[in-house]
Amino acid sequence: MSKNILFFNATYIKKEKTLSTAKDLGLIVYVVGPTLPQWSYPYVDGFIESNTYDISETLPKLKKRHQEHPFDGVITFWDRDVLPVAETAQELGLHGSPVHSAKMARHKLTMRKALEANNVPHPRFMSVKGYEDLLKAKRKLQFPLIIKPVGASASKGVFKIDSEKEIEQIYRTMNAHLTEKNDKMFSFHHSEYIIEEYMDGQEVSIEGIVSKGKVFIAGITEKEIDNYFEEYLHAFPARLPSNLKNEIIKITNEAINAMGLDNCGFHAEVMITNDGCKIVEVNGRIGGDFITTHLVPVSSGIDLTKNTLLASLGEPINFSPDRSKGSCVKFLIAKNEGVIQEWRGDKNIHEMPGVVNFTIEKERGESVLLPPNKFHDSRIAYVITEGKDTNQAIKRANQALEGVECIIISDEKTLVSHMETTEFSS
């Protein structure tokens, strides 16, 4: 397929699969961004240097290149570029989500209002732009509460408030740590938060694509999270009864229609509660954390990366599964901050049954920070496994990591991070 595809940013090496898939399709790959990382060189045919946080700077450069070498599609695989991709598609006449829909996907309060207007199940919520709004929320909503920035992603900056006495301290913590210096994602709609009633239950995500108004769903992923809402396990497909799967798929379709997303991948999050299933949020790109690059293809044979590229080009997509297996990714999360001194028990994991990939992300001598000092810095290793079903895949992930220890030095004390076994049903 000799077509030109424009990527917004080649971010980090975990996104290598997105570029390599484009080359496997025979596409001519262009990337726009402030820099082009060296790992991406073999996959990139043309680079347009631009500050993609500033669409007024970026669009004129893209229009000029489009006149010289017309793009056939534009795409992103992470949150920060969902809106500029939609704006670029509109400006250049390419397939993409409507701009107003992309804005909803990148502003949690606007998204909530759209769900509310269309009677899609969701938690009660309020806007927070200052401490006074928090005081109002405590009178209108029931504890425990969740507060999070409206423009961030990947559970960054999410805090649980269990009682009134925690409000002031958590608000101070958020103002101190949720800054652009800490993470670029906090530069979007800075100091705007949404507070909502805490949903107790099991969280799952739904993986799929919207193409020419039709919703394609590859399946549902189950997950485990820690105290900072960092996801440390994903398993596909989720172990749920058929009636619950149908309810989840139903409200996911309703949410996508309410937002008007189109011609893009999506990663929806749903909480299964005693009061029914409720939307957490819907992202206008396919899921990360190896869900769409590894778990879904290993389990079902559906290549979400390939199909998202095809949808951005207006090409037909194929969501027919050709296998039925289980898969899992599990992350080793550091329990303490400090400097890594030593790894133990990390040998021969690649040779264990069902292990697809094992990677140490932080080597000896590297520092580790925990939330709220730094979000997503606490992941120090991961394993990806497959099995005859989801139970076996999770069991194999636990077995692969159960003996792994990371020795971390902090304040002249030796601290150990190790895997905690996740329970699985037999």
XYZ file of C-alpha atoms in Angstrom:
426
model
C 0.000 0.000 0.000
C 1.809 3.102 -1.238
C 0.216 5.834 0.876
C 1.606 8.609 3.054
C 0.794 8.439 6.776
C 1.568 11.266 9.205
C 2.353 10.375 12.819
C 2.146 12.998 15.512
C 5.330 12.286 17.482
C 7.498 9.200 17.787
C 7.437 9.140 21.552
C 9.300 6.315 23.243
C 10.529 2.904 22.233
C 7.434 1.121 23.578
C 5.653 2.685 20.584
C 8.041 1.027 18.106
C 5.319 -1.429 17.082
C 3.168 1.413 15.730
C 5.856 2.566 13.311
C 7.011 -0.924 12.325
C 3.413 -1.906 11.542
C 3.080 1.113 9.258
C 6.193 0.020 7.369
C 4.898 -3.571 7.173
C 1.810 -2.151 5.434
C 4.092 -0.496 2.882
C 3.239 3.025 4.047
C 5.487 6.029 3.631
C 5.905 7.323 7.182
C 6.190 10.983 8.135
C 6.560 12.162 11.717
C 5.931 15.650 13.072
C 7.339 16.560 16.473
C 9.982 18.553 18.327
C 12.545 15.753 17.989
C 12.931 12.397 16.276
C 14.355 9.715 18.610
C 17.155 7.624 17.185
C 15.329 4.315 17.677
C 12.685 5.458 15.162
C 15.100 6.251 12.297
C 14.675 2.907 10.456
C 10.905 3.448 10.178
C 10.666 7.140 9.270
C 10.831 8.466 5.720
C 10.323 12.147 6.506
C 10.481 14.334 9.626
C 8.823 17.722 10.155
C 10.272 19.514 13.158
C 7.659 21.450 15.123
C 6.401 22.131 18.623
C 3.286 19.947 18.486
C 2.003 21.519 21.701
C 1.428 24.623 19.560
C -0.975 23.840 16.705
C -0.632 27.386 15.325
C 3.041 26.657 14.685
C 2.489 23.101 13.470
C -0.413 23.415 11.029
C 1.291 25.821 8.573
C 4.281 23.468 8.319
C 2.001 20.492 7.715
C -0.029 22.348 5.087
C 3.167 23.217 3.242
C 4.392 19.604 3.294
C 0.907 18.382 2.332
C 1.048 20.530 -0.814
C 4.393 18.981 -1.754
C 3.693 15.372 -0.679
C -0.003 14.935 0.168
C -0.754 12.947 3.304
C -3.373 10.214 3.027
C -3.924 9.939 6.774
C -2.892 11.342 10.139
C -2.698 9.409 13.387
C -1.601 9.369 17.014
C -1.185 6.624 19.575
C -1.167 8.728 22.706
C -3.415 11.208 24.455
C -1.683 14.531 24.129
C -2.037 14.557 20.323
C -5.666 13.451 20.006
C -6.870 17.026 19.517
C -4.126 18.278 17.150
C -4.607 15.161 15.011
C -8.326 15.950 14.700
C -7.530 19.579 13.869
C -4.993 18.504 11.253
C -7.434 16.016 9.689
C -10.084 18.732 9.450
C -7.676 21.268 7.957
C -6.223 18.857 5.373
C -9.456 17.018 4.541
C -8.348 13.673 5.968
C -10.206 11.012 7.942
C -10.405 11.849 11.629
C -12.617 12.510 14.596
C -14.613 15.744 14.634
C -12.664 18.414 16.487
C -15.377 18.877 19.114
C -15.300 15.114 19.804
C -11.528 15.116 20.198
C -11.871 17.999 22.664
C -14.268 15.891 24.741
C -11.800 13.012 24.764
C -9.148 15.374 26.134
C -11.277 17.203 28.716
C -12.818 14.952 31.354
C -15.408 17.500 32.478
C -16.719 18.108 28.948
C -16.849 14.346 28.461
C -18.863 13.900 31.666
C -21.350 16.551 30.562
C -21.838 14.798 27.214
C -22.470 11.491 28.984
C -24.918 13.179 31.341
C -26.813 14.838 28.476
C -27.200 11.459 26.765
C -28.106 9.442 29.882
C -24.989 7.283 29.735
C -24.262 5.781 33.194
C -21.462 7.620 35.034
C -20.642 8.800 38.569
C -21.971 12.071 39.997
C -19.419 14.839 39.440
C -18.573 18.520 39.848
C -16.086 20.949 38.335
C -13.269 22.210 40.572
C -11.305 25.342 39.693
C -10.412 26.376 43.228
C -10.573 25.427 46.875
C -14.031 26.938 47.278
C -15.370 24.513 44.672
C -13.980 21.646 46.748
C -15.855 22.883 49.784
C -19.056 22.967 47.723
C -18.421 19.451 46.461
C -18.180 18.010 49.965
C -21.713 19.268 50.621
C -23.206 17.932 47.369
C -21.351 14.639 46.873
C -20.822 11.688 49.172
C -17.424 10.518 50.422
C -15.245 8.846 49.352
C -14.480 11.077 46.356
C -12.069 11.010 43.429
C -10.346 14.185 42.234
C -8.251 14.377 39.065
C -7.008 16.907 36.494
C -9.334 17.271 33.512
C -6.553 17.157 30.901
C -4.184 14.429 32.098
C -4.098 10.736 31.175
C -2.917 7.293 32.287
C -4.303 7.834 35.821
C -1.739 10.544 36.465
C -2.707 12.907 39.255
C -5.701 10.913 40.496
C -6.359 11.091 44.252
C -8.942 9.520 46.515
C -10.451 11.664 49.292
C -11.872 9.481 52.044
C -13.107 12.190 54.390
C -13.512 15.929 54.830
C -10.329 16.211 56.909
C -8.219 15.114 53.883
C -9.493 17.758 51.476
C -7.069 20.576 52.241
C -3.937 18.403 52.310
C -4.769 16.607 49.058
C -5.554 19.906 47.352
C -2.178 21.285 48.475
C -0.447 18.153 47.218
C -2.107 18.451 43.823
C -1.180 22.109 43.396
C 2.411 21.345 44.386
C 2.973 18.294 42.182
C 0.616 18.477 39.215
C 2.788 20.918 37.296
C 4.198 21.047 33.780
C 7.682 20.626 35.264
C 6.606 17.317 36.823
C 4.855 16.058 33.681
C 3.916 17.726 30.389
C 0.442 16.186 30.609
C -0.345 18.530 33.499
C 0.069 21.539 31.180
C -3.315 20.801 29.599
C -6.070 22.818 31.336
C -3.753 23.449 34.277
C -5.428 23.729 37.705
C -8.768 22.512 36.339
C -9.996 19.435 38.155
C -13.050 17.228 38.238
C -14.318 15.666 41.430
C -16.636 12.682 41.350
C -18.044 10.068 43.643
C -15.770 7.090 44.119
C -16.944 3.982 42.286
C -16.226 0.792 44.197
C -15.932 -2.253 41.965
C -13.938 -3.924 39.214
C -12.490 -1.725 36.488
C -12.141 -2.981 32.924
C -11.201 -1.400 29.610
C -12.737 -1.868 26.181
C -10.484 -1.894 23.126
C -11.674 -0.931 19.677
C -11.905 1.375 16.683
C -14.550 3.661 15.208
C -14.449 3.727 11.412
C -16.885 5.673 9.235
C -19.398 5.775 12.060
C -19.249 2.061 12.891
C -17.910 0.831 16.232
C -15.642 -2.250 16.179
C -14.824 -3.851 19.537
C -11.944 -6.307 19.920
C -12.786 -7.223 23.504
C -12.606 -6.318 27.179
C -9.457 -6.172 29.338
C -9.412 -6.685 33.105
C -6.921 -4.855 35.298
C -5.462 -4.363 38.753
C -4.475 -0.972 40.200
C -2.433 0.228 43.171
C -3.147 2.961 45.738
C -2.202 5.701 43.243
C -4.454 4.170 40.563
C -1.378 3.004 38.662
C -2.322 -0.049 36.616
C 0.075 -2.893 37.339
C -1.759 -5.723 35.559
C -3.810 -6.110 32.385
C -5.270 -9.423 31.241
C -7.193 -10.201 28.063
C -9.897 -11.245 27.570
C -11.606 -10.262 30.814
C -13.149 -13.147 32.760
C -16.763 -11.965 32.836
C -20.172 -13.562 32.256
C -21.842 -12.874 28.906
C -24.596 -10.660 30.318
C -22.029 -8.376 31.968
C -19.956 -8.201 28.790
C -23.074 -7.202 26.863
C -23.870 -4.444 29.352
C -20.310 -3.099 29.155
C -20.332 -3.103 25.349
C -23.752 -1.418 25.327
C -22.726 1.556 27.473
C -19.410 1.834 25.608
C -21.301 2.239 22.341
C -23.581 4.785 23.999
C -20.597 6.770 25.276
C -18.855 6.808 21.884
C -22.051 7.952 20.183
C -22.564 10.641 22.836
C -19.062 11.969 22.182
C -19.225 11.574 18.397
C -15.813 9.919 18.041
C -15.026 8.597 14.566
C -12.160 7.340 12.401
C -9.914 6.615 15.379
C -9.009 3.986 17.911
C -10.537 4.135 21.365
C -9.784 2.843 24.837
C -12.836 3.073 27.090
C -12.743 2.443 30.831
C -15.750 1.104 32.709
C -16.315 0.395 36.396
C -18.482 -2.594 37.302
C -20.349 -1.551 40.469
C -23.228 -2.870 42.544
C -25.332 -0.167 40.864
C -24.456 -1.371 37.378
C -21.696 -0.545 34.927
C -20.575 3.090 34.672
C -18.211 4.904 32.313
C -14.938 6.079 33.843
C -13.757 7.731 30.608
C -13.274 7.186 26.877
C -9.931 7.950 25.232
C -9.660 8.844 21.551
C -6.770 6.465 20.837
C -6.116 2.758 21.281
C -4.902 1.490 24.651
C -1.295 1.507 25.797
C 0.570 -0.711 28.265
C 0.976 -3.389 25.555
C -2.781 -4.067 25.561
C -3.259 -3.362 21.876
C 0.253 -4.121 20.620
C 0.579 -7.474 22.401
C -2.340 -8.726 24.505
C -5.172 -8.415 21.980
C -3.174 -9.854 19.029
C -1.768 -12.725 21.131
C -5.228 -13.661 22.425
C -7.426 -13.067 19.390
C -5.229 -12.389 16.357
C -6.867 -8.969 15.908
C -4.176 -6.416 15.047
C -5.489 -3.184 16.528
C -2.429 -1.179 15.517
C -2.778 -2.205 11.872
C -6.531 -1.599 11.866
C -6.179 1.840 13.452
C -3.755 2.796 10.691
C -6.199 1.517 8.075
C -9.092 3.442 9.648
C -7.075 6.674 9.558
C -6.580 6.102 5.817
C -10.254 5.339 5.188
C -9.426 1.736 4.290
C -11.564 -1.293 5.242
C -10.622 -2.940 8.529
C -10.766 -6.566 9.691
C -11.892 -7.451 13.216
C -12.304 -11.195 12.709
C -10.501 -13.182 15.456
C -8.539 -16.246 14.383
C -7.645 -17.642 17.830
C -8.891 -17.800 21.419
C -6.181 -17.634 24.073
C -5.338 -15.617 27.168
C -2.646 -12.993 27.682
C -1.345 -10.828 30.491
C 1.116 -8.019 31.184
C 2.265 -7.452 34.733
C 4.488 -4.615 35.923
C 6.864 -4.660 38.852
C 6.105 -1.487 40.817
C 8.771 -0.074 43.123
C 7.568 0.210 46.700
C 10.115 2.851 47.673
C 12.035 5.743 46.150
C 15.785 5.627 45.744
C 18.549 4.320 43.491
C 18.585 0.773 42.136
C 21.536 -1.180 43.519
C 20.876 -4.700 42.336
C 18.432 -7.066 40.607
C 17.890 -10.584 41.899
C 16.012 -13.547 40.472
C 15.667 -12.098 36.970
C 17.539 -14.858 35.136
C 16.006 -17.417 32.757
C 12.552 -15.797 32.846
C 12.476 -15.698 29.034
C 12.672 -19.502 29.032
C 9.671 -20.014 31.323
C 6.435 -21.409 29.827
C 4.223 -18.802 28.177
C 6.626 -15.862 28.585
C 6.394 -13.632 25.506
C 8.594 -10.833 26.808
C 10.426 -9.857 29.993
C 12.065 -6.448 30.256
C 13.843 -4.564 33.024
C 13.023 -0.881 32.546
C 15.305 0.550 35.248
C 18.901 -0.628 35.454
C 21.411 -0.474 38.299
C 22.284 3.099 39.220
C 19.022 4.571 37.937
C 16.773 6.518 40.289
C 13.140 5.703 41.038
C 10.467 8.143 42.182
C 6.948 7.415 43.406
C 3.731 9.422 43.082
C 3.092 12.235 43.691
C 6.756 13.179 43.182
C 6.626 11.502 39.774
C 3.905 9.500 38.076
C 4.706 6.336 36.093
C 8.328 6.373 37.235
C 7.728 3.503 39.652
C 7.384 0.833 36.952
C 10.744 -0.882 36.899
C 10.118 -4.147 34.999
C 7.368 -6.072 33.237
C 6.516 -9.495 31.872
C 4.085 -10.392 29.078
C 2.660 -13.905 29.045
C 0.230 -16.058 27.074
C -1.786 -19.104 28.034
C -4.598 -21.357 26.923
C -6.908 -18.914 28.726
C -6.743 -15.774 30.880
C -6.336 -17.748 34.112
C -3.236 -19.489 32.831
C -1.748 -16.281 31.416
C -2.102 -14.510 34.790
C -0.723 -17.534 36.646
C 2.319 -17.604 34.361
C 2.934 -13.875 34.871
C 2.843 -14.344 38.635
C 5.164 -17.334 38.455
C 7.618 -15.484 36.229
C 7.944 -12.569 38.624
C 7.408 -14.169 42.018
C 11.161 -14.473 42.685
C 12.207 -11.144 41.212
C 13.569 -8.566 43.652
C 14.958 -5.086 43.078
C 17.287 -3.734 45.767
C 16.773 0.011 46.134
C 18.991 2.261 48.267
C 17.241 5.225 49.881
C 18.475 7.411 52.749
C 21.282 4.921 53.398
C 18.744 2.129 53.935
C 18.340 -0.918 51.709
C 14.783 -1.373 50.491
C 13.394 -4.258 48.463
C 10.675 -4.141 45.788
C 9.167 -7.454 44.796
C 6.099 -8.809 43.087
C 2.911 -9.383 45.007
C 0.912 -12.341 43.709
C -2.408 -11.454 42.110
C -5.203 -13.858 42.933
C -6.843 -15.638 40.020
C -9.889 -17.829 39.838
C -9.445 -21.486 39.008
